[in-house]
CSV table of C-alpha atoms in Angstrom, one decimal:
chain,number,residue,atom,x,y,z
A,1,UNK,CA,348.5,164.9,99.5
A,2,UNK,CA,351.3,166.8,101.7
A,3,UNK,CA,350.8,170.6,101.5
A,4,UNK,CA,353.7,172.4,100.1
A,5,UNK,CA,354.6,175.3,101.8
A,6,UNK,CA,354.8,177.3,98.8
A,7,UNK,CA,354.6,181.4,99.2
A,8,UNK,CA,354.9,183.4,95.8
A,9,UNK,CA,355.3,187.1,95.4
A,10,UNK,CA,353.6,189.4,92.6
A,11,UNK,CA,356.1,189.2,90.3
A,12,UNK,CA,356.0,185.0,90.7
A,13,UNK,CA,352.4,185.2,89.5
A,14,UNK,CA,353.3,187.4,86.6
A,15,UNK,CA,355.7,185.3,85.3
A,16,UNK,CA,353.5,181.9,86.0
A,17,UNK,CA,350.3,183.3,85.0
A,18,UNK,CA,351.3,186.1,82.0
A,19,UNK,CA,349.2,188.8,83.9
A,20,UNK,CA,350.7,191.8,84.7
A,21,UNK,CA,352.0,192.3,88.2
A,22,UNK,CA,350.1,196.1,87.6
A,23,UNK,CA,346.6,194.7,86.1
A,24,UNK,CA,347.2,192.0,89.3
A,25,UNK,CA,347.2,194.8,91.6
A,26,UNK,CA,344.2,196.6,90.0
A,27,UNK,CA,342.1,193.5,89.7
A,28,UNK,CA,342.8,192.8,93.7
A,29,UNK,CA,342.6,196.7,94.5
A,30,UNK,CA,338.9,196.7,92.5
A,31,UNK,CA,337.3,193.5,92.5
A,32,UNK,CA,339.3,191.7,95.3
A,33,UNK,CA,339.7,188.6,93.2
A,34,UNK,CA,342.9,187.4,95.4
A,35,UNK,CA,343.5,187.6,99.0
A,36,UNK,CA,347.4,188.0,99.5
A,37,UNK,CA,349.5,188.0,102.9
A,38,UNK,CA,351.4,191.1,103.5
A,39,UNK,CA,355.1,191.2,105.3
A,40,UNK,CA,355.5,193.6,107.9
A,41,UNK,CA,357.2,195.9,105.4
A,42,UNK,CA,353.6,195.7,103.5
A,43,UNK,CA,354.8,193.3,100.7
A,44,UNK,CA,352.2,191.0,98.9
A,45,UNK,CA,352.4,187.2,99.2
A,46,UNK,CA,350.1,184.8,97.6
A,47,UNK,CA,350.0,181.0,98.5
A,48,UNK,CA,348.9,178.3,96.1
A,49,UNK,CA,345.5,178.7,96.2
A,50,UNK,CA,345.6,182.0,95.2
A,51,UNK,CA,347.9,180.9,92.2
A,52,UNK,CA,345.4,178.4,91.1
A,53,UNK,CA,342.7,181.1,91.3
A,54,UNK,CA,344.6,183.5,89.2
A,55,UNK,CA,345.4,180.6,86.2
A,56,UNK,CA,341.6,179.8,86.4
A,57,UNK,CA,340.3,183.5,86.3
A,58,UNK,CA,343.1,184.0,83.3
A,59,UNK,CA,341.2,181.5,81.8
A,60,UNK,CA,337.8,182.9,82.0
A,61,UNK,CA,338.9,186.4,81.0
A,62,UNK,CA,340.7,184.7,77.7
A,63,UNK,CA,337.2,183.5,76.8
A,64,UNK,CA,335.3,186.9,77.2
A,65,UNK,CA,334.3,186.8,80.7
A,66,UNK,CA,335.0,190.0,82.5
A,67,UNK,CA,336.6,190.5,85.5
A,68,UNK,CA,333.9,192.6,87.6
A,69,UNK,CA,331.4,189.6,86.6
A,70,UNK,CA,334.2,186.8,87.5
A,71,UNK,CA,334.4,188.8,91.0
A,72,UNK,CA,331.0,188.1,91.9
A,73,UNK,CA,330.7,184.3,91.0
A,74,UNK,CA,331.1,182.1,94.2
A,75,UNK,CA,334.3,180.4,94.8
A,76,UNK,CA,333.1,177.0,93.7
A,77,UNK,CA,331.8,178.2,90.4
A,78,UNK,CA,335.1,179.3,88.9
A,79,UNK,CA,336.7,175.9,88.5
A,80,UNK,CA,333.4,174.8,87.4
A,81,UNK,CA,332.9,177.5,84.7
A,82,UNK,CA,336.6,176.6,83.6
A,83,UNK,CA,336.0,172.9,83.0
A,84,UNK,CA,332.5,173.4,81.1
A,85,UNK,CA,334.6,175.9,78.6
A,86,UNK,CA,337.4,173.7,78.0
A,87,UNK,CA,337.7,173.2,74.1
A,88,UNK,CA,340.3,171.5,72.0
A,89,UNK,CA,341.5,175.4,71.7
A,90,UNK,CA,341.7,176.2,75.5
A,91,UNK,CA,342.9,172.6,76.4
A,92,UNK,CA,346.6,173.6,75.9
A,93,UNK,CA,346.5,176.7,78.1
A,94,UNK,CA,344.3,174.6,80.7
A,95,UNK,CA,346.7,171.6,80.4
A,96,UNK,CA,350.1,173.9,80.8
A,97,UNK,CA,348.7,175.7,83.8
A,98,UNK,CA,347.4,172.3,85.6
A,99,UNK,CA,351.1,170.8,84.5
A,100,UNK,CA,352.7,174.0,86.1
A,101,UNK,CA,350.6,173.4,89.2
A,102,UNK,CA,351.4,169.9,89.9
A,103,UNK,CA,355.7,171.4,89.6
A,104,UNK,CA,355.1,174.4,91.7
A,105,UNK,CA,353.5,171.8,94.3
A,106,UNK,CA,355.7,168.7,93.4
A,107,UNK,CA,351.9,166.9,92.5
A,108,UNK,CA,352.8,163.9,90.5
A,109,UNK,CA,348.6,162.5,91.2
A,110,UNK,CA,348.0,165.9,89.3
A,111,UNK,CA,350.5,165.6,86.7
A,112,UNK,CA,349.4,161.9,85.6
A,113,UNK,CA,345.9,163.2,86.0
A,114,UNK,CA,346.8,165.8,83.5
A,115,UNK,CA,348.2,163.8,81.4
A,116,UNK,CA,345.7,161.0,80.7
A,117,UNK,CA,343.1,163.3,80.4
A,118,UNK,CA,345.1,164.8,77.2
A,119,UNK,CA,345.7,161.1,75.9
A,120,UNK,CA,342.0,160.8,75.9
A,121,UNK,CA,341.5,163.3,73.2
A,122,UNK,CA,345.1,163.7,71.6
A,123,UNK,CA,348.1,161.6,70.5
A,124,UNK,CA,351.2,161.4,72.7
A,125,UNK,CA,352.8,163.1,69.1
A,126,UNK,CA,350.4,166.2,69.5
A,127,UNK,CA,350.6,166.3,73.5
A,128,UNK,CA,354.3,166.6,73.0
A,129,UNK,CA,354.8,169.1,70.3
A,130,UNK,CA,351.8,171.2,71.3
A,131,UNK,CA,352.0,171.3,75.3
A,132,UNK,CA,355.1,169.8,76.4
A,133,UNK,CA,357.5,171.8,74.5
A,134,UNK,CA,355.8,175.0,75.2
A,135,UNK,CA,355.7,173.8,79.0
A,136,UNK,CA,359.3,173.5,79.2
A,137,UNK,CA,360.3,176.4,77.4
A,138,UNK,CA,357.9,178.2,80.4
A,139,UNK,CA,359.7,176.3,82.8
A,140,UNK,CA,363.0,177.7,81.5
A,141,UNK,CA,361.8,181.0,81.4
A,142,UNK,CA,360.7,180.3,85.0
A,143,UNK,CA,363.9,179.0,86.1
A,144,UNK,CA,365.8,182.1,84.6
A,145,UNK,CA,363.7,184.5,86.9
A,146,UNK,CA,364.3,182.8,89.9
A,147,UNK,CA,360.5,182.1,90.0
A,148,UNK,CA,361.2,178.6,90.8
A,149,UNK,CA,364.2,176.1,92.2
A,150,UNK,CA,366.0,173.4,90.5
A,151,UNK,CA,364.6,170.7,92.5
A,152,UNK,CA,361.0,172.4,90.6
A,153,UNK,CA,362.4,172.1,86.9
A,154,UNK,CA,364.1,168.8,87.4
A,155,UNK,CA,360.8,167.3,89.0
A,156,UNK,CA,358.7,168.3,85.9
A,157,UNK,CA,361.4,167.6,83.6
A,158,UNK,CA,362.1,163.9,84.8
A,159,UNK,CA,358.1,163.3,84.5
A,160,UNK,CA,358.1,164.2,81.1
A,161,UNK,CA,361.0,162.4,80.3
A,162,UNK,CA,359.4,159.4,81.7
A,163,UNK,CA,356.6,159.7,79.4
A,164,UNK,CA,359.2,160.3,76.5
A,165,UNK,CA,361.2,157.1,77.0
A,166,UNK,CA,358.1,155.0,77.6
A,167,UNK,CA,356.4,155.8,74.2
A,168,UNK,CA,360.0,155.5,72.8
A,169,UNK,CA,359.8,151.9,74.2
A,170,UNK,CA,356.6,151.4,72.4
A,171,UNK,CA,357.9,152.5,69.2
A,172,UNK,CA,361.1,150.3,69.6
A,173,UNK,CA,359.2,147.4,69.9
A,174,UNK,CA,357.4,147.7,66.6
A,175,UNK,CA,359.2,146.0,63.1
A,176,UNK,CA,360.6,149.0,61.4
A,177,UNK,CA,359.0,149.6,58.1
A,178,UNK,CA,361.8,151.5,56.1
A,179,UNK,CA,365.1,149.9,55.6
A,180,UNK,CA,366.8,151.7,53.3
A,181,UNK,CA,368.4,153.6,56.0
A,182,UNK,CA,369.5,153.2,59.9
A,183,UNK,CA,369.5,156.6,62.0
A,184,UNK,CA,372.7,157.0,64.3
A,185,UNK,CA,371.6,159.4,67.2
A,186,UNK,CA,374.3,160.7,69.6
A,187,UNK,CA,375.8,163.5,71.7
A,188,UNK,CA,379.0,164.6,70.9
A,189,UNK,CA,381.6,165.0,73.4
A,190,UNK,CA,380.5,167.5,76.4
A,191,UNK,CA,377.2,168.1,75.1
A,192,UNK,CA,374.2,167.7,77.8
A,193,UNK,CA,371.0,168.0,75.9
A,194,UNK,CA,370.2,164.5,75.4
A,195,UNK,CA,365.7,165.6,75.9
A,196,UNK,CA,366.2,166.6,72.6
A,197,UNK,CA,367.9,164.3,70.9
A,198,UNK,CA,365.3,161.5,72.6
A,199,UNK,CA,362.3,163.7,71.1
A,200,UNK,CA,364.2,163.2,67.6
A,201,UNK,CA,364.4,159.6,68.7
A,202,UNK,CA,360.8,159.1,69.2
A,203,UNK,CA,360.2,161.3,65.9
A,204,UNK,CA,362.6,158.8,63.6
A,205,UNK,CA,360.8,155.8,65.2
A,206,UNK,CA,357.1,157.3,64.6
A,207,UNK,CA,358.5,157.9,60.9
A,208,UNK,CA,359.2,153.7,60.2
A,209,UNK,CA,362.5,153.9,60.6
A,210,UNK,CA,365.5,151.9,62.1
A,211,UNK,CA,367.2,153.8,64.5
A,212,UNK,CA,370.8,153.0,67.0
A,213,UNK,CA,370.7,155.5,70.0
A,214,UNK,CA,373.9,156.0,71.2
A,215,UNK,CA,373.5,158.6,73.7
A,216,UNK,CA,376.2,160.9,75.2
A,217,UNK,CA,379.8,161.7,75.0
A,218,UNK,CA,380.5,160.0,71.8
A,219,UNK,CA,383.6,160.4,69.7
A,220,UNK,CA,383.9,160.5,65.7
A,221,UNK,CA,386.2,157.3,66.5
A,222,UNK,CA,382.8,155.5,67.9
A,223,UNK,CA,381.1,156.7,64.9
A,224,UNK,CA,383.1,155.5,62.6
A,225,UNK,CA,383.1,152.1,64.0
A,226,UNK,CA,379.1,152.1,63.0
A,227,UNK,CA,380.0,151.9,59.4
A,228,UNK,CA,381.6,148.4,59.6
A,229,UNK,CA,377.9,147.3,60.8
A,230,UNK,CA,375.4,149.0,58.5
A,231,UNK,CA,375.2,150.8,55.3
A,232,UNK,CA,373.3,153.7,54.4
A,233,UNK,CA,373.6,155.4,57.6
A,234,UNK,CA,372.3,159.2,58.8
A,235,UNK,CA,374.2,160.4,61.9
A,236,UNK,CA,372.2,162.8,63.8
A,237,UNK,CA,373.7,165.1,66.6
A,238,UNK,CA,372.3,167.7,68.3
A,239,UNK,CA,374.5,170.4,69.6
A,240,UNK,CA,373.4,172.8,72.1
A,241,UNK,CA,376.5,173.8,73.9
A,242,UNK,CA,379.2,171.3,72.4
A,243,UNK,CA,381.2,171.7,69.6
A,244,UNK,CA,381.9,175.4,70.8
A,245,UNK,CA,381.1,178.0,68.0
A,246,UNK,CA,384.7,178.2,67.3
A,247,UNK,CA,384.8,174.7,66.9
A,248,UNK,CA,382.0,173.7,65.0
A,249,UNK,CA,382.9,174.5,61.6
A,250,UNK,CA,386.4,172.3,62.2
A,251,UNK,CA,384.0,169.4,63.9
A,252,UNK,CA,381.8,169.2,60.8
A,253,UNK,CA,384.9,169.0,58.7
A,254,UNK,CA,386.3,166.3,60.3
A,255,UNK,CA,383.0,164.3,60.1
A,256,UNK,CA,383.2,164.7,56.6
A,257,UNK,CA,387.1,163.4,56.0
A,258,UNK,CA,386.6,160.8,58.8
A,259,UNK,CA,383.5,159.2,57.9
A,260,UNK,CA,381.2,160.4,55.4
A,261,UNK,CA,384.2,160.9,52.6
A,262,UNK,CA,384.4,156.7,52.9
A,263,UNK,CA,381.3,155.9,53.3
A,264,UNK,CA,377.3,156.1,52.5
A,265,UNK,CA,376.4,158.0,55.0
A,266,UNK,CA,374.5,161.7,56.0
A,267,UNK,CA,374.8,164.1,59.1
A,268,UNK,CA,372.2,165.8,60.1
A,269,UNK,CA,372.8,168.8,62.8
A,270,UNK,CA,370.9,170.5,65.2
A,271,UNK,CA,370.6,172.8,67.9
A,272,UNK,CA,371.9,175.7,69.1
A,273,UNK,CA,374.9,175.6,67.5
A,274,UNK,CA,374.0,175.3,64.3
A,275,UNK,CA,373.8,179.1,64.2
A,276,UNK,CA,377.8,179.1,64.2
A,277,UNK,CA,378.1,177.0,61.3
A,278,UNK,CA,379.2,178.5,57.7
A,279,UNK,CA,376.1,177.0,56.0
A,280,UNK,CA,378.0,178.2,52.4
A,281,UNK,CA,380.4,175.6,53.0
A,282,UNK,CA,378.4,172.7,54.3
A,283,UNK,CA,380.2,169.8,53.0
A,284,UNK,CA,377.4,167.4,50.4
A,285,UNK,CA,375.5,165.1,52.4
A,286,UNK,CA,375.6,167.0,55.4
A,287,UNK,CA,372.8,168.9,56.3
A,288,UNK,CA,372.2,171.7,59.1
A,289,UNK,CA,368.7,172.7,60.7
A,290,UNK,CA,367.6,175.2,62.4
A,291,UNK,CA,364.1,173.2,64.0
A,292,UNK,CA,362.6,170.3,64.8
A,293,UNK,CA,360.1,170.6,62.2
A,294,UNK,CA,362.8,170.9,59.3
A,295,UNK,CA,364.3,167.9,60.2
A,296,UNK,CA,361.1,166.2,60.8
A,297,UNK,CA,359.9,167.4,57.4
A,298,UNK,CA,363.0,165.9,55.3
A,299,UNK,CA,362.1,162.1,57.1
């Protein structure tokens, strides 16, 4: 594997590992667990090897190993112990750490090996909900704090989306078991969060329903056309940025007037913008969900 020239500040290590910078400094001073480089102005910098070691030490520490004891281990013993103590409880922590290392080093092999290892113990649905969603949440925070670049975020997001797409395709090849309704999934105009809609698509397919996935920039007129082809439609929209807060109630009202009122359809709406909806005036057959779990439980 080509070496990635990555150096991290102590704040980066804090953001990635969850260990406070003050604690990392104490561990260094007392136990010499990391070997930082120093700039001319005496600022600590760390390479990928130091980051990986800190992530392994963090896992051992959460399982009862004292830092004073860990510091006495030979370098090769720490990853060995990590492998030995990985249980179902710690799998999540270890896997997320491995995926973050894959991201930091643009290491596709590590990503795929970690994923295949998880798949031998867990279903894709468990991996996505218990590991990929928390991972992507952490990645978002790392991007916001400047710890990673947009390239890192795009790299890991694409790989996760690739796995999601493959599992959606597997479900699409099966004959739907429930034919009383069809779910039509879409993003309104100017909405960008297709990742969340894809996950909803997977869950609906997993529960045995027929789906039609329309994707981005779908107008209400486009949706109205769907009522010519199907009865009992559940329209599903995910709204993170669009319609805007001051337009979301009007959008729901137009959905009711132009589509729901004249058809045997429902409207499910999820995403950040649902917090701006006036829940007391929601039309009949319109359901606003504040989480994936709420919508999945209604399936």
